């Protein structure tokens, strides 16, 4: 027989830029997604789940972000067709809205949640697969659709556990921005590139400050690494107009809107934008959302080119410590706005739509930063194995506990070394270990070891004292479930 | 300016073999996954979520099914690495168990749920993306691990709504099968191909009947299309041994195991298999699972080559009508078994493991076939728009309903045509429509239209009579929530 050549062993690694999620990392996200879905449902949104795979043609090939053209998706050829993993939830929605346009209700309110994939250089905290959780209304031109999504966003944040006062939903309108562009002399059809530069510059206000943004509005900006970003070429007076607009926020929505009106002059599109913002304000107030929760803020732009009307984002306003120990605001966890051209790509027909995307992983990080998940998740009660011949009896104990709704398991490793069983219980973060040796079996009792109390006592006391403490006690086998239930509280 | 050439419009289509899921199709599956997760958690299994993407190297390139070699995954090259979408949940588990072997508890019990992708020819009801929901115990050689998964499988089926008596978990052991192979003269190292043919033949017993299986055990079988499948080459006496084994099931587990012992002679591996089955039986009985729920059945093989010990599957035993209106049993919805070599691929070390995979979509289909989801899902209460200037007041009604936990929405389409609003309410399956025109607003009342009652009356009565029926009534605006809540029950 010919010897088969030995294959080298495959490497057990997660692909670059991807990661694995364990235990509570998974269940916390699931819980959060369910909380969000409950609110979306209450607002009349219907679930939609498209497949992870789309034709490249339907996706439009590119991320909708001008900073990263011509790449960004994982794609492959299949029987002559190019397929790709979705990079967001909006492109598949546009495809669905076009494909089923004769069957779907109009307006169509849908929510969706799931992973999206980006073929980008991974970095710290930047992964190539992450969750999005979107809600969109397709086929409504009414500002009530936008106002509703802002209100829903506030409700969602409270539902997942962000306290009122710890978040703010900020609203702006691209039409107002376009009006400002007109006033600043960037109104023409030939100025689209410059307008893009202005939008992206404004979006970086938080990060670059007024000085950096002013550079980008003018000739351009050289960053710390020496790289040069070309600016919009505005003269200082025009840059002042734009910056004046960014700082137009006043102590109330009414005052902010009045200030915007002063700045916008007689730009028709700008005035239309202001009127839409008034409408959203009214609708939110009437539903009980004051400007402590939903506020007009002219500095919000949202980077994506495709927005055409209201834009909104949810920001968490509490402070956390950054890597260098300095306090900073947590920042944006969700954003969206109105877009009209996505369905048109397929059908030629303009369909007004507005929607929001929640960054689930960032929101989880926020709750973690607030200490919401402190204290390790409770593990199962572990029934140890003292006598291999009595596995069925041990298994029956586990079964009794489970039937009472108590998370429990039998130690299934090699039971020879009892120390290993206790180490296992420790690693599982088990609250109790159940022990029944020959002696206990003869007397029909079990030993219950309170591992939390044991750990606490072990911290406080010497080993000898600890052994005499009631962190371990005996009870009749028949009382096992009652005793554990009592102690789990 | 140069004219840009018009691009043809992209086609709005789901890629071939993929599908979209709408509304209740999504939420029913989510509900079922949550029910399954609750049971898995109760049994001490921890959640794991790996990314959809793995290196082709880690996946092992191929589906583990010998019928479909050398294909079956969606793969692409990325910076010199070949990446692919996972085709099941077991290969990623093996990778994780190897990669984190120093950090994970041992035994490691994990559950996972999510889509997997198969690059196969799509067919009716066969999609290239579908859900799996797995639970595995890695690092335990104990039969208690297998028995536990069988018990858990029974609990899961009851938790999702399959009645006791409508399902059976059938258990067998590959070692017993290997013993039978020895008895039938297929024991040698050079007979692996033949053993594979026998396994796959047995697995088709349901579909081909004894006659078809006998052909596959012998020279081979020509199917209706004329295609010939090569057989295992057993002589009729040897084929009898195998077929005798398949029909060894008796009226109780005890009798079945005794019968198996008669058949197996002195095959060492066969006797070991029988002893393992005895052990599983005992452990199940002790936990309260009799052979009305978990039964030894020698005809179970599970097609996959990698199983090394106990194999099990869950079958739904109630009858449904097939496409031709003939009653047939629903069949298998979950299966699994013990495998020892998957982690070894990475580390060289054999790690005993056992686990089950639930076919979530088939299980949903079963509940649907049982009529579990009959009656369309309830839609939201629709507040109609009679007067565009009073949107904020309408929105406030919606808001009041939602605050009371009632799913509700404002009609956000063009309100000009009231008929369209009612058609929309109908399409959304709304239980009630709320109407407030100028007159009602002046009197501070609303009209509530009971759409279900209206539809019912419309079926029974003439149009004239229907108009006088109390399917529409008036109530003070302040009582809106109370009235709706009362009627929703």
CSV table of N, CA and C in Angstrom, one decimal, chain B residues 96-168:
chain,number,residue,atom,x,y,z
B,96,UNK,N,-13.0,26.3,17.2
B,96,UNK,CA,-13.1,27.0,18.5
B,96,UNK,C,-12.5,26.1,19.6
B,97,UNK,N,-12.9,24.8,19.6
B,97,UNK,CA,-12.4,23.9,20.7
B,97,UNK,C,-10.9,23.8,20.6
B,98,UNK,N,-10.3,23.8,19.4
B,98,UNK,CA,-8.9,23.8,19.3
B,98,UNK,C,-8.2,25.1,19.6
B,99,UNK,N,-8.8,26.2,19.1
B,99,UNK,CA,-8.2,27.5,19.3
B,99,UNK,C,-8.2,28.0,20.7
B,100,UNK,N,-9.2,27.7,21.5
B,100,UNK,CA,-9.3,28.2,22.8
B,100,UNK,C,-9.2,27.1,23.9
B,101,UNK,N,-8.5,26.0,23.5
B,101,UNK,CA,-8.5,24.8,24.4
B,101,UNK,C,-8.0,25.1,25.7
B,102,UNK,N,-7.1,26.1,25.9
B,102,UNK,CA,-6.5,26.3,27.2
B,102,UNK,C,-7.5,27.2,28.1
B,103,UNK,N,-8.5,27.8,27.5
B,103,UNK,CA,-9.3,28.7,28.2
B,103,UNK,C,-10.7,28.2,28.5
B,104,UNK,N,-11.2,27.3,27.6
B,104,UNK,CA,-12.5,26.8,27.8
B,104,UNK,C,-12.6,25.8,28.9
B,105,UNK,N,-13.8,25.8,29.6
B,105,UNK,CA,-13.9,24.7,30.6
B,105,UNK,C,-14.0,23.4,29.8
B,106,UNK,N,-13.5,22.3,30.5
B,106,UNK,CA,-13.6,21.0,29.9
B,106,UNK,C,-14.3,20.0,30.8
B,107,UNK,N,-15.3,19.4,30.4
B,107,UNK,CA,-16.0,19.4,29.1
B,107,UNK,C,-16.6,20.8,28.8
B,108,UNK,N,-16.7,21.1,27.5
B,108,UNK,CA,-17.2,22.4,27.1
B,108,UNK,C,-18.6,22.1,26.4
B,109,UNK,N,-19.6,22.6,27.1
B,109,UNK,CA,-21.0,22.5,26.5
B,109,UNK,C,-21.3,23.8,25.8
B,110,UNK,N,-21.6,23.7,24.6
B,110,UNK,CA,-22.0,25.0,23.9
B,110,UNK,C,-23.2,24.8,23.0
B,111,UNK,N,-24.0,25.8,22.9
B,111,UNK,CA,-25.1,25.8,21.9
B,111,UNK,C,-24.8,27.0,21.0
B,112,UNK,N,-25.4,26.9,19.8
B,112,UNK,CA,-25.2,27.9,18.8
B,112,UNK,C,-26.4,27.9,17.8
B,113,UNK,N,-26.8,29.0,17.3
B,113,UNK,CA,-27.9,29.1,16.4
B,113,UNK,C,-27.6,30.1,15.3
B,114,UNK,N,-27.9,29.8,14.1
B,114,UNK,CA,-27.7,30.8,13.0
B,114,UNK,C,-27.8,30.2,11.7
B,115,UNK,N,-27.6,31.0,10.7
B,115,UNK,CA,-27.7,30.5,9.3
B,115,UNK,C,-26.4,29.7,8.9
B,116,UNK,N,-26.5,28.8,8.1
B,116,UNK,CA,-25.4,28.1,7.4
B,116,UNK,C,-25.6,28.2,5.9
B,117,UNK,N,-24.6,28.0,5.1
B,117,UNK,CA,-24.7,28.2,3.7
B,117,UNK,C,-24.2,27.0,2.9
B,118,UNK,N,-24.9,26.5,1.9
B,118,UNK,CA,-24.5,25.4,1.1
B,118,UNK,C,-24.5,25.8,-0.3
B,119,UNK,N,-23.4,25.6,-1.0
B,119,UNK,CA,-23.4,25.9,-2.4
B,119,UNK,C,-23.8,24.6,-3.2
B,120,UNK,N,-25.1,24.4,-3.2
B,120,UNK,CA,-25.7,23.2,-3.8
B,120,UNK,C,-26.8,23.7,-4.8
B,121,UNK,N,-27.2,22.8,-5.7
B,121,UNK,CA,-28.2,23.1,-6.6
B,121,UNK,C,-29.5,23.3,-5.8
B,122,UNK,N,-30.1,24.5,-5.9
B,122,UNK,CA,-31.3,24.7,-5.1
B,122,UNK,C,-32.5,23.9,-5.7
B,123,UNK,N,-33.4,23.5,-4.9
B,123,UNK,CA,-34.6,22.8,-5.4
B,123,UNK,C,-35.8,23.2,-4.6
B,124,UNK,N,-37.0,22.6,-4.9
B,124,UNK,CA,-38.2,23.1,-4.2
B,124,UNK,C,-38.0,22.8,-2.7
B,125,UNK,N,-38.1,23.8,-1.9
B,125,UNK,CA,-37.9,23.7,-0.4
B,125,UNK,C,-36.5,23.5,0.0
B,126,UNK,N,-35.5,23.5,-0.9
B,126,UNK,CA,-34.1,23.4,-0.6
B,126,UNK,C,-33.4,24.7,-0.9
B,127,UNK,N,-32.9,25.4,0.2
B,127,UNK,CA,-32.3,26.7,0.0
B,127,UNK,C,-30.9,26.6,0.3
B,128,UNK,N,-30.1,27.6,-0.2
B,128,UNK,CA,-28.7,27.7,0.0
B,128,UNK,C,-28.3,28.4,1.3
B,129,UNK,N,-29.3,28.9,2.0
B,129,UNK,CA,-29.1,29.5,3.4
B,129,UNK,C,-30.2,29.0,4.2
B,130,UNK,N,-29.9,28.3,5.4
B,130,UNK,CA,-30.9,27.9,6.3
B,130,UNK,C,-30.4,27.9,7.7
B,131,UNK,N,-31.3,27.8,8.7
B,131,UNK,CA,-30.9,27.9,10.1
B,131,UNK,C,-30.5,26.5,10.6
B,132,UNK,N,-29.5,26.5,11.5
B,132,UNK,CA,-29.2,25.3,12.3
B,132,UNK,C,-29.1,25.8,13.7
B,133,UNK,N,-29.4,24.9,14.6
B,133,UNK,CA,-29.5,25.2,16.0
B,133,UNK,C,-28.9,24.0,16.8
B,134,UNK,N,-27.6,24.1,17.1
B,134,UNK,CA,-26.9,22.9,17.6
B,134,UNK,C,-26.5,23.0,19.1
B,135,UNK,N,-26.4,21.8,19.7
B,135,UNK,CA,-25.8,21.8,21.0
B,135,UNK,C,-24.8,20.6,21.1
B,136,UNK,N,-23.6,20.8,21.6
B,136,UNK,CA,-22.6,19.8,21.6
B,136,UNK,C,-21.9,19.8,22.9
B,137,UNK,N,-21.4,18.7,23.4
B,137,UNK,CA,-20.5,18.6,24.5
B,137,UNK,C,-19.2,18.1,24.0
B,138,UNK,N,-18.2,18.9,24.2
B,138,UNK,CA,-16.8,18.6,23.7
B,138,UNK,C,-15.9,18.2,24.9
B,139,UNK,N,-15.3,17.1,24.9
B,139,UNK,CA,-14.4,16.7,25.9
B,139,UNK,C,-14.9,15.7,26.9
B,140,UNK,N,-16.1,15.1,26.6
B,140,UNK,CA,-16.6,14.1,27.5
B,140,UNK,C,-16.8,12.8,26.8
B,141,UNK,N,-16.2,11.7,27.3
B,141,UNK,CA,-16.4,10.4,26.7
B,141,UNK,C,-17.6,9.6,27.3
B,142,UNK,N,-18.2,10.3,28.3
B,142,UNK,CA,-19.2,9.6,29.1
B,142,UNK,C,-20.5,9.5,28.3
B,143,UNK,N,-21.1,8.3,28.4
B,143,UNK,CA,-22.4,8.1,27.8
B,143,UNK,C,-23.5,9.0,28.4
B,144,UNK,N,-23.2,9.5,29.6
B,144,UNK,CA,-24.2,10.5,30.2
B,144,UNK,C,-24.3,11.7,29.3
B,145,UNK,N,-23.2,12.1,28.6
B,145,UNK,CA,-23.3,13.2,27.7
B,145,UNK,C,-24.3,12.9,26.6
B,146,UNK,N,-24.3,11.7,26.0
B,146,UNK,CA,-25.2,11.4,24.9
B,146,UNK,C,-26.6,11.3,25.4
B,147,UNK,N,-26.8,10.6,26.6
B,147,UNK,CA,-28.1,10.4,27.2
B,147,UNK,C,-28.7,11.8,27.4
B,148,UNK,N,-27.9,12.7,27.9
B,148,UNK,CA,-28.4,14.0,28.3
B,148,UNK,C,-28.9,14.8,27.0
B,149,UNK,N,-28.2,14.6,25.9
B,149,UNK,CA,-28.6,15.3,24.7
B,149,UNK,C,-29.9,14.7,24.2
B,150,UNK,N,-30.1,13.4,24.3
B,150,UNK,CA,-31.3,12.8,23.9
B,150,UNK,C,-32.5,13.3,24.8
B,151,UNK,N,-32.3,13.4,26.1
B,151,UNK,CA,-33.3,14.0,27.0
B,151,UNK,C,-33.6,15.4,26.6
B,152,UNK,N,-32.6,16.2,26.4
B,152,UNK,CA,-32.7,17.6,26.1
B,152,UNK,C,-33.5,17.8,24.8
B,153,UNK,N,-33.2,16.9,23.8
B,153,UNK,CA,-34.0,16.9,22.5
B,153,UNK,C,-35.5,16.7,22.8
B,154,UNK,N,-35.8,15.8,23.6
B,154,UNK,CA,-37.2,15.6,24.0
B,154,UNK,C,-37.8,16.8,24.6
B,155,UNK,N,-37.1,17.4,25.5
B,155,UNK,CA,-37.6,18.6,26.2
B,155,UNK,C,-37.7,19.8,25.2
B,156,UNK,N,-36.8,19.9,24.3
B,156,UNK,CA,-36.8,21.0,23.3
B,156,UNK,C,-38.1,20.8,22.5
B,157,UNK,N,-38.4,19.6,22.0
B,157,UNK,CA,-39.6,19.4,21.1
B,157,UNK,C,-40.8,19.8,21.9
B,158,UNK,N,-40.9,19.4,23.2
B,158,UNK,CA,-42.1,19.8,23.9
B,158,UNK,C,-42.1,21.3,24.2
B,159,UNK,N,-41.0,21.9,24.4
B,159,UNK,CA,-40.9,23.4,24.6
B,159,UNK,C,-41.4,24.2,23.4
B,160,UNK,N,-41.1,23.7,22.2
B,160,UNK,CA,-41.6,24.4,21.0
B,160,UNK,C,-43.0,24.1,20.6
B,161,UNK,N,-43.6,23.1,21.3
B,161,UNK,CA,-45.0,22.9,21.1
B,161,UNK,C,-45.4,21.6,20.5
B,162,UNK,N,-44.4,20.6,20.4
B,162,UNK,CA,-44.8,19.3,19.9
B,162,UNK,C,-45.3,18.5,21.1
B,163,UNK,N,-46.5,17.9,21.0
B,163,UNK,CA,-47.0,17.2,22.1
B,163,UNK,C,-46.3,15.9,22.4
B,164,UNK,N,-46.3,15.5,23.6
B,164,UNK,CA,-45.7,14.2,24.0
B,164,UNK,C,-46.6,13.1,23.2
B,165,UNK,N,-45.9,12.2,22.6
B,165,UNK,CA,-46.6,11.2,21.8
B,165,UNK,C,-46.5,11.5,20.3
B,166,UNK,N,-46.2,12.8,20.0
B,166,UNK,CA,-46.1,13.2,18.6
B,166,UNK,C,-44.7,13.2,18.1
B,167,UNK,N,-43.8,12.7,19.0
B,167,UNK,CA,-42.4,12.7,18.6
B,167,UNK,C,-41.7,11.5,19.3
B,168,UNK,N,-40.6,11.0,18.7
B,168,UNK,CA,-39.8,10.0,19.4
B,168,UNK,C,-38.3,10.3,19.1
